[in-house]
Steps between C-alpha positions, in 0.01 A plus 500: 500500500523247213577137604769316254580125552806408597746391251568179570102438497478614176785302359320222643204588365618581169718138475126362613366651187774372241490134662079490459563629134829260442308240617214538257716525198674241541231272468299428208173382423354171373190351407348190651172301461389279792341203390114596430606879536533758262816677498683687756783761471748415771812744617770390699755220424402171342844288604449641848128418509452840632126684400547908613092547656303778587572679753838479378687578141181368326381825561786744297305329148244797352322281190637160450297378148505202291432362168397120379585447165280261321444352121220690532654824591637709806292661849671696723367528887603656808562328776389532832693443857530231743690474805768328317472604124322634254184280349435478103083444384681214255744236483699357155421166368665289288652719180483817722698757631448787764692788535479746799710802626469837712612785281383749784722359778643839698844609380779505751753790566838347693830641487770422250824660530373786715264565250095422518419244241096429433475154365212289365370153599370300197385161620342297288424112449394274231357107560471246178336153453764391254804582341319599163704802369345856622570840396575737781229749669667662802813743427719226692339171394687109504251309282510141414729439182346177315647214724491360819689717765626771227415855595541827253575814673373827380522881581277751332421252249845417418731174597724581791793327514746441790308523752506237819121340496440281880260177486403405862243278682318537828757313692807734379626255213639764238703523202664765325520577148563780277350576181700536165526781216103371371396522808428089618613324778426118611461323783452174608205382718516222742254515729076483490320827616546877456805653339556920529710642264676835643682778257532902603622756294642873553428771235648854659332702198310776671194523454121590666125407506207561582424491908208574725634866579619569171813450267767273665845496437777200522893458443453129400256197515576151675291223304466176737300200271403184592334230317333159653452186341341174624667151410257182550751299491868413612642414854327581770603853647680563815280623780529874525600606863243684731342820409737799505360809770380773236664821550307794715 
């Protein structure tokens, strides 16, 4: 005879399953560069000092890339796993820019209504040197605008306007703004050390692409962006609290 699980097990089991995958989107990923490091991609939450690790959500990412963009011109690289992120063979100087995502991260089916909905994860992240204005490369992409704390938002190459856009620190210092009908939005910046900028998206066009076992299909796409900057100078930052547990 054919043993079933019980049903409250597999409710259990099931609401296991949508809180790993909740968890996972909603985070987003960021770049960092450790003094006399190259560059890591980082997933988790910034303001909560929390870095997801391997074991752990780190491993749900298929082929996080990233490209340094140069006067000289653009390489793209994978990049390769750590306990705690994900490892770039460069880091951006001065007039640089790096740009990394993981268009292969697994889609998620959850339930919506009574009805199964397949979603997919876009995160991406972007890191500057200056506020020199930039032209966007990812399909969600918050670029510097030409002056000191002004961001431009785009999707799919095109300004996106009202659209709430988080700047946080390390400690949990954040500020909220929201971008108007071109697109920019402005903050001010206080403190000395490393700024995130935070801004996600929902597109529910259906679509598909191309996965490991064939065509994939999707009801909509959540775009999560990030983009980290570096000030030398201002007031010296609040400490940033103790490490947050990754998830498991």
């Amino acid at each position: 005879m054919k043993k079933t699980v019980p049903h409250a097990i597999a409710l259990l089991a099931a609401g296991a399953l949508t809180a790993f995958a909740g968890a996972a989107q909603a985070h987003q990923i960021w770049i960092e560069q450790p003094a006399g490091q190259n560059a890591v991609i980082r997933f988790g939450e910034f303001g909560e000092n929390l870095r997801e690790a391997s074991p752990g959500l780190l491993d749900k990412f298929v082929a996080p890339s990233a490209t340094l963009t140069s006067a000289s011109g653009a390489k793209t690289a994978e990049a390769t796993k750590s306990a705690d992120g994900f490892t770039l063979p460069f880091k951006a100087t001065a007039g640089e820019t790096l740009v990394a995502e993981d268009a292969k991260y697994p889609l998620f089916t959850f339930k919506r209504d009574g009805q199964e909905v397949t979603n997919w994860y876009r995160p991406a992240a972007r890191l500057v040197t200056d506020f020199s204005a930039q032209k966007p490369q990812l399909p969600l992409d918050l670029v510097p605008a030409g002056k000191h704390g002004e961001f431009q938002l785009f999707f799919q190459g095109k300004p996106l306007a009202k659209t709430k856009v988080s700047l946080v620190t390390q400690s949990g210092w954040a500020k909220e703004g929201h971008t108007d009908a071109q697109g920019h939005v402005k903050f001010d910046m206080p403190w000395k050390g490393v700024y995130v900028a935070e801004v996600s998206h929902t597109d529910k066009t259906p679509g598909e692409r191309a996965g490991a076992k064939g065509t994939e299909r999707y009801q909509g796409v959540s775009y999560v962006t990030t983009t980290t900057f570096v000030q030398a100078d201002g007031v010296e930052p609040i400490p940033a609290g103790p490490a947050a547990t990754p998830n498991k």
